[in-house]
Short mmCIF file of C-alpha atoms in Angstrom, two decimals:
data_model
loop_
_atom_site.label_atom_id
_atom_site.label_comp_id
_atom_site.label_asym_id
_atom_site.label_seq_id
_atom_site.Cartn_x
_atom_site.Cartn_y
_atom_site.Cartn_z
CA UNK A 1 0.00 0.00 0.00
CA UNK A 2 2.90 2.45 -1.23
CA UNK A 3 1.43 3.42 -4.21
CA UNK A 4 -1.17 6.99 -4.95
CA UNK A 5 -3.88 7.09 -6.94
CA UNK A 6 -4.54 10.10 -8.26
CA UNK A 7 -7.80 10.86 -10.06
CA UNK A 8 -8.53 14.16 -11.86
CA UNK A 9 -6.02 15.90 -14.22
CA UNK A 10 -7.90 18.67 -15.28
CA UNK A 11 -6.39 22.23 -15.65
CA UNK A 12 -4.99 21.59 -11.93
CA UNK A 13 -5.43 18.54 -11.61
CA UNK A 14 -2.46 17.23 -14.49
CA UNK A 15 0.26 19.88 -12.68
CA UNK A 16 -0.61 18.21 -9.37
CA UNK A 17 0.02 15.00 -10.57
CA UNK A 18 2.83 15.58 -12.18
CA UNK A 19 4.96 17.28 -9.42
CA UNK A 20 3.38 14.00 -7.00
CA UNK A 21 4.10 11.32 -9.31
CA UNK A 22 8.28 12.95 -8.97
CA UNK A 23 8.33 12.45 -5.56
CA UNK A 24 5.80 9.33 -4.55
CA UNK A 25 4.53 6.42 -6.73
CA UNK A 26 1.62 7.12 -8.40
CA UNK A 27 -0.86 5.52 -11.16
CA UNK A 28 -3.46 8.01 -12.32
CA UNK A 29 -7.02 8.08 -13.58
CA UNK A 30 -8.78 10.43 -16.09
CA UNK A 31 -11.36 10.04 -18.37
CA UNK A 32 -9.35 12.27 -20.98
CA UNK A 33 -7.22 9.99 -22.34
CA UNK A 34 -5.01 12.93 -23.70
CA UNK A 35 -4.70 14.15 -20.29
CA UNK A 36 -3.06 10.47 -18.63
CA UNK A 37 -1.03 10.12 -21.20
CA UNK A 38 0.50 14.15 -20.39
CA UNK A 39 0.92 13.25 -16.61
CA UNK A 40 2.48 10.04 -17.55
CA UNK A 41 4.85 11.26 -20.13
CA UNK A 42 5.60 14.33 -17.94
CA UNK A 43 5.83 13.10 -14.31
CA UNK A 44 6.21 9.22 -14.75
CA UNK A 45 3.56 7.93 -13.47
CA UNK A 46 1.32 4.82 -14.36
CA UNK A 47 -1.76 4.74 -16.16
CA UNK A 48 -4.43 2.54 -14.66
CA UNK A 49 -7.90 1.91 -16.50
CA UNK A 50 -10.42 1.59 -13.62
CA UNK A 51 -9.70 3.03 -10.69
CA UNK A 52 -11.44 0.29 -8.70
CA UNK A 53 -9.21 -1.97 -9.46
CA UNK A 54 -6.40 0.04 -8.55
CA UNK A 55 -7.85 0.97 -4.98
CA UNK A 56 -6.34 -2.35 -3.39
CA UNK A 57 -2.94 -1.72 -3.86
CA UNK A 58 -3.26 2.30 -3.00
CA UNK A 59 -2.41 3.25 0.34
CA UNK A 60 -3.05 6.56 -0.09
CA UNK A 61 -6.00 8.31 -3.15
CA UNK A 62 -5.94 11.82 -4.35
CA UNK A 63 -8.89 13.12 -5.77
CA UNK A 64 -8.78 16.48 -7.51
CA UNK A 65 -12.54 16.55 -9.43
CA UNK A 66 -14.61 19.26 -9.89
CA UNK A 67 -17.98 18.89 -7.69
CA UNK A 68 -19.35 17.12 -4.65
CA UNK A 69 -21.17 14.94 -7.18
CA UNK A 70 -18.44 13.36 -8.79
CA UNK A 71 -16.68 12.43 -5.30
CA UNK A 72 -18.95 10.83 -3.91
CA UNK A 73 -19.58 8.56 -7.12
CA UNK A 74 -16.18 7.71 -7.23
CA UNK A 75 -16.12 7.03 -3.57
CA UNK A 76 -19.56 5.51 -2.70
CA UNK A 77 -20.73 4.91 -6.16
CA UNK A 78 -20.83 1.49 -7.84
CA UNK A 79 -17.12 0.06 -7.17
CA UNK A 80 -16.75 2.83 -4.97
CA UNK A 81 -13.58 3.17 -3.63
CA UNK A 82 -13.77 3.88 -0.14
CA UNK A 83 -15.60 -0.05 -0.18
CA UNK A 84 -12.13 -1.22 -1.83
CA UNK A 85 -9.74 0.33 -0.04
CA UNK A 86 -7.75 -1.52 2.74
CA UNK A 87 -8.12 -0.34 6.42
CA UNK A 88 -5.53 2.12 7.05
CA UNK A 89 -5.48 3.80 3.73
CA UNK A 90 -6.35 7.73 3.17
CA UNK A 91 -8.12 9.81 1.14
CA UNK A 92 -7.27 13.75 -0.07
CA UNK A 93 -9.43 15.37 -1.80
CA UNK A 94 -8.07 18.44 -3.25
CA UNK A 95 -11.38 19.83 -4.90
CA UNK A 96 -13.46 22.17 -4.05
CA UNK A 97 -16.30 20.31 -2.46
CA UNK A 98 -19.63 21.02 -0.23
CA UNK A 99 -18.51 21.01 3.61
CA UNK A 100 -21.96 18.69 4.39
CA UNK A 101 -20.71 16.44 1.60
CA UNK A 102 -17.38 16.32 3.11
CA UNK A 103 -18.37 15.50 6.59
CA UNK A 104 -20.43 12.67 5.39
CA UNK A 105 -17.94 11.04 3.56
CA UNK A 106 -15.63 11.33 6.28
CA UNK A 107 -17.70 9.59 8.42
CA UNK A 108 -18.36 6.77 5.90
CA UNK A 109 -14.48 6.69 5.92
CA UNK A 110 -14.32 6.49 9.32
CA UNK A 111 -16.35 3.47 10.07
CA UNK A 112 -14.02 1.66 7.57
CA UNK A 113 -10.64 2.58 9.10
CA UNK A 114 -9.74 5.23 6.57
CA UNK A 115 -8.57 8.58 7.03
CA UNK A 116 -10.10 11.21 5.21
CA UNK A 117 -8.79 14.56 4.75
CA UNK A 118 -10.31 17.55 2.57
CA UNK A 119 -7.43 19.76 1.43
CA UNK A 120 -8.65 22.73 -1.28
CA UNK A 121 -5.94 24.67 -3.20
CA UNK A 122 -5.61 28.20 -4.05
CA UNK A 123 -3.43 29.66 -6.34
CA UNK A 124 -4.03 29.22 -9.91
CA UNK A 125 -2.55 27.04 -12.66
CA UNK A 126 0.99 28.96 -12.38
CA UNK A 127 1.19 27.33 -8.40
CA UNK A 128 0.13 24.43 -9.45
CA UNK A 129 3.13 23.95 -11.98
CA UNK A 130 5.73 25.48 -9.41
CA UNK A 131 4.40 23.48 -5.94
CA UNK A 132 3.17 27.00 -4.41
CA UNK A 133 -0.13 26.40 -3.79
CA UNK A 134 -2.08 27.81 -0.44
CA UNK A 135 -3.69 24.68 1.16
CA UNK A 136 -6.39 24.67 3.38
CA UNK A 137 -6.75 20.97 5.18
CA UNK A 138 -9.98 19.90 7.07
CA UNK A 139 -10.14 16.60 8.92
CA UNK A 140 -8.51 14.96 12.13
CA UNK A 141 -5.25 16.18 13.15
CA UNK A 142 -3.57 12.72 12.81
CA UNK A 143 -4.63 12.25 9.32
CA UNK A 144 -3.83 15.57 8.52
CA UNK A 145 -0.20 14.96 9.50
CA UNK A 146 -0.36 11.37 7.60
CA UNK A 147 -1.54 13.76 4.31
CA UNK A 148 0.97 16.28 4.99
CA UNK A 149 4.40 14.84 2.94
CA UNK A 150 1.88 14.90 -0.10
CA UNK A 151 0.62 18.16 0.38
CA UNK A 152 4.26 19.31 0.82
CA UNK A 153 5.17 18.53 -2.64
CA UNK A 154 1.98 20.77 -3.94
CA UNK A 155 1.67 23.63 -2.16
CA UNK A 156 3.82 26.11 0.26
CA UNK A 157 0.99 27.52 2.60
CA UNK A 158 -0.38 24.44 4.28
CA UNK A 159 -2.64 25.33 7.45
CA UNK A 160 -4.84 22.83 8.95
CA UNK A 161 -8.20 24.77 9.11
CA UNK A 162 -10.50 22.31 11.43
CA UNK A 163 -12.23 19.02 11.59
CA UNK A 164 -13.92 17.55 8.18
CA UNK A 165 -15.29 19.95 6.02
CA UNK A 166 -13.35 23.07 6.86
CA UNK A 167 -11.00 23.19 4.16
CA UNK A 168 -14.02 23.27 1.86
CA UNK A 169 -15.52 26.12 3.97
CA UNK A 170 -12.33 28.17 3.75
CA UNK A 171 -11.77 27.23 0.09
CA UNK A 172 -15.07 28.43 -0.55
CA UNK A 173 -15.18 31.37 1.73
CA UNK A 174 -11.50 32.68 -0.50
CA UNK A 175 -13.31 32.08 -3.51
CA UNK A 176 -16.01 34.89 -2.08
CA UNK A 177 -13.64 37.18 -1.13
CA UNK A 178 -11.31 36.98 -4.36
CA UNK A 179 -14.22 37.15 -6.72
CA UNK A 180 -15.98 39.98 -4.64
CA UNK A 181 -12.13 41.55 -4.97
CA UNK A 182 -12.31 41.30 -8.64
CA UNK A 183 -15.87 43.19 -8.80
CA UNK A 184 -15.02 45.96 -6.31
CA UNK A 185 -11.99 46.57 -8.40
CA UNK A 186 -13.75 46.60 -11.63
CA UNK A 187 -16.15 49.00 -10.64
CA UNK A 188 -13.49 51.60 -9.63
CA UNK A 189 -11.77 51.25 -12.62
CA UNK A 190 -15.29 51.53 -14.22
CA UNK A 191 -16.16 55.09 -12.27
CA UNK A 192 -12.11 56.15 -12.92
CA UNK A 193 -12.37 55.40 -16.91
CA UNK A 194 -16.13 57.79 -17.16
CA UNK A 195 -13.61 60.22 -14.80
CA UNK A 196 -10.89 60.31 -17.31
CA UNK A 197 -8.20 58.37 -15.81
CA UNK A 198 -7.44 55.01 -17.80
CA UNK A 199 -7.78 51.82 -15.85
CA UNK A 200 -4.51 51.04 -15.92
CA UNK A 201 -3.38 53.62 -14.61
CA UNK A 202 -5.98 53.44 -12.07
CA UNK A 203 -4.60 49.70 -11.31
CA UNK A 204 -1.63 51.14 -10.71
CA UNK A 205 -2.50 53.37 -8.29
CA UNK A 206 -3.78 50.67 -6.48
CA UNK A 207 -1.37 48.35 -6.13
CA UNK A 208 0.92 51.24 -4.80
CA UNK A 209 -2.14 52.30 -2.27
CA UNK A 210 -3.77 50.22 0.58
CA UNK A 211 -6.39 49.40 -2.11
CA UNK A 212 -4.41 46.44 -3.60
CA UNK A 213 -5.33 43.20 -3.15
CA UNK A 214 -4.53 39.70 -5.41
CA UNK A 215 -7.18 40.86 -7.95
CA UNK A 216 -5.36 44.18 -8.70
CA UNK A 217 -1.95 42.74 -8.67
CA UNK A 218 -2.04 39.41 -10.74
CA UNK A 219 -5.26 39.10 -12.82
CA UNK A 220 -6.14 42.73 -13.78
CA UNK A 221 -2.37 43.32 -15.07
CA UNK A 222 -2.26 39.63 -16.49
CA UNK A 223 -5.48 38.65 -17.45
CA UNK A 224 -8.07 41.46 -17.57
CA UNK A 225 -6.40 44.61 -18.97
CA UNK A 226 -4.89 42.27 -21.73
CA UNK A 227 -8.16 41.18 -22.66
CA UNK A 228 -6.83 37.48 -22.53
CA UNK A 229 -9.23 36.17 -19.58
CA UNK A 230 -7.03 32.95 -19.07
CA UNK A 231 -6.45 32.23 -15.53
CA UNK A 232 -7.62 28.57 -15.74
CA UNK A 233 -10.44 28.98 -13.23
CA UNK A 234 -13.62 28.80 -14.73
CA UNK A 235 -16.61 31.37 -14.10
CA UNK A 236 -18.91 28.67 -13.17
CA UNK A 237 -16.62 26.73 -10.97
CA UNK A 238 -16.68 30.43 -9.04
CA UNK A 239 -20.02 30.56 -9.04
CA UNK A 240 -20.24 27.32 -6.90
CA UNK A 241 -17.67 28.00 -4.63
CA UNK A 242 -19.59 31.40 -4.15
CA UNK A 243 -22.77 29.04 -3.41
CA UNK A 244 -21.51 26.90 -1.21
CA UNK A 245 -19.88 29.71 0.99
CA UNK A 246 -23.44 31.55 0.28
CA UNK A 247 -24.94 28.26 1.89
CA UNK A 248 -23.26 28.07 4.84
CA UNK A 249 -23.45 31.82 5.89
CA UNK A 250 -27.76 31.50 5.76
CA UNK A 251 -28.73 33.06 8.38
CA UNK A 252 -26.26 35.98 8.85
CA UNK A 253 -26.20 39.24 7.61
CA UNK A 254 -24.40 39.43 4.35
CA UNK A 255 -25.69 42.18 2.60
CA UNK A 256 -22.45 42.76 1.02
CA UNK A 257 -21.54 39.47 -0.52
CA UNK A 258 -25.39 38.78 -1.23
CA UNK A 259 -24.82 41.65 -3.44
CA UNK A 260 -21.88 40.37 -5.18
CA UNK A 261 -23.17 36.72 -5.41
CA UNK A 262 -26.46 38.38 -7.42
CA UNK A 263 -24.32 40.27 -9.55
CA UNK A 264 -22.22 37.73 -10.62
CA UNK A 265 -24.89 34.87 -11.37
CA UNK A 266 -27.67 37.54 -13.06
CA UNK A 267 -24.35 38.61 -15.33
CA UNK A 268 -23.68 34.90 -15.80
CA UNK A 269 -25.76 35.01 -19.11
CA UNK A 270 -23.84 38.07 -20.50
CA UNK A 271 -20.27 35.97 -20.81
CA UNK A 272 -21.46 33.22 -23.59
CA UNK A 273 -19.94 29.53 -22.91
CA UNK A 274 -17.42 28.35 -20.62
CA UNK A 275 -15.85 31.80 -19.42
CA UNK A 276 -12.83 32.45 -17.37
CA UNK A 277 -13.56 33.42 -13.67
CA UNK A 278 -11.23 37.03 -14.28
CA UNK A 279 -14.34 37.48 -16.96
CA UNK A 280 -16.22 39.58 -13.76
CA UNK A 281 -14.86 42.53 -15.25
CA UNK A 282 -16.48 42.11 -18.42
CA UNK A 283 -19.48 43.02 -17.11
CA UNK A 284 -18.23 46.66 -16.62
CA UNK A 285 -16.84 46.18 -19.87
CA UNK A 286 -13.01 46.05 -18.95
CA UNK A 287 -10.60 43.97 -21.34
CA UNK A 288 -13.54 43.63 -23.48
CA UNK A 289 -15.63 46.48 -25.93
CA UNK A 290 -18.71 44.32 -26.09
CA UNK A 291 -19.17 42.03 -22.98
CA UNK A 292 -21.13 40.16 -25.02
CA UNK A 293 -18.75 39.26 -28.13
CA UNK A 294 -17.81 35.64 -28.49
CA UNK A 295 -14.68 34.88 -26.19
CA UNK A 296 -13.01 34.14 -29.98
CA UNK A 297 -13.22 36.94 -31.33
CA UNK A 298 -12.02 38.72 -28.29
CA UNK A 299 -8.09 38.10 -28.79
#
């Protein structure tokens, strides 16, 4: 039980894997063909073809997939792992999951002798590729520590958060605050542009002022002024890190994030298919003439 499965090589998941598969044995799982045969050619590791059959030799499964729903298939589903895996073995999953999810699982885990830790990155497709990823762990101290020499290899802020479910909480609650960055900034260069002064020179004066945050800093200057839009996060994957942070703040008053969580899902329909999260500031109609012009013709 020396060997990691890793399933999920998507824009962060195939970095991931590479950079674990050069430090720890590791057999991988896709369903992109094209993608395996990257992370194998790239990091060395081994293809496998169903991941249920490779659970029995893994002592330790990575899971970097986009939604609670596809988790929990791959864990509880038919040949679901976590009824194939030895006692003793532990799950990570890096994804950005629902905290209720999450806690379920790990109790399912539990009963079976596994450890199960929920570990959410931040950071981007650039961290990904360099191992500088900001980690935020959730789940029993012990098998925190246990996930911690794999988490070493992929990130450089590791922080253990709370019990199961609270690295998807933080994850989430980031997500809120970085894409409510992105519209407060976009607005201000909005008002400066109708006051004369060009946005990026307004972005400049920001990053030297105590308005600066990540928003100003990396994506307007690299993804947003440029009109390029290609941070690797998707729009949509924002939106449902913004709803599951909306879900677990019912109750309080939010009026400031409500705000920002209507805007961005009633503008959802303005940015055509599959946009790029940094795309916010289209609809103030930064980077972009016509927020509504297909993303190719927008190069």
């Amino acid at each position: 039980m020396t060997t990691t499965l890793f399933i999920g090589l998507g824009n962060m998941g195939a970095p991931m894997a590479i950079r674990h598969a050069k430090a720890f044995p590791t057999t991988v799982f896709d369903l992109s063909a094209e993608a395996v045969a990257h992370v194998v050619a790239e990091g060395g590791a081994t293809a496998v073809a169903d991941p249920a059959d490779a659970a029995a030799d893994a002592g330790t499964v990575i899971l970097m997939l986009p939604a609670s729903r596809h988790v929990e298939a791959v864990l509880t589903g038919e040949d679901g792992l976590l009824g194939r895996l030895a006692p003793g073995a532990l799950v990570i999953d890096m994804g950005s999951s629902e905290p209720s999810s999450t806690r379920a699982l790990a109790e399912v885990a539990a009963e079976r002798g596994i450890d199960y830790v929920d570990a959410p990155v931040s950071g981007g497709v650039a961290k990904a590729v360099t191992g500088e990823l900001a980690i935020m762990a959730g789940g029993a101290a012990a098998a925190v520590e246990r996930a911690r020499p794999h988490l070493d290899v992929l990130g450089a802020s590791i922080r253990h958060v709370g019990p199961a479910g609270s690295g998807d909480a933080a994850k989430a609650l980031n997500n809120l605050v970085s894409a409510s960055n992105i519209a407060v900034a976009s607005e201000a260069l909005a008002i400066a542009r109708r006051f004369g002064i060009e946005p990026a020179v307004m972005t400049e004066v920001l990053n030297a002022a105590t308005g600066r945050s990540q928003a100003s800093e990396v994506k307007f200057p690299g993804h947003i002024l440029p009109g390029t839009f290609a941070s690797g996060f998707a729009y949509d994957l924002m939106l449902k890190d913004i709803g599951i942070a909306m879900s677990i703040a019912d109750g309080l008053d939010t009026p400031v994030v409500d705000r920002v969580s209507e805007r961005l899902r009633d503008g959802r329909a303005q940015l055509g298919d599959a946009p790029d999260h940094t795309e916010i500031a289209r609809l103030y109609g930064l980077g972009d003439a016509d927020p509504t012009a297909p993303k190719e013709n927008r190069e």
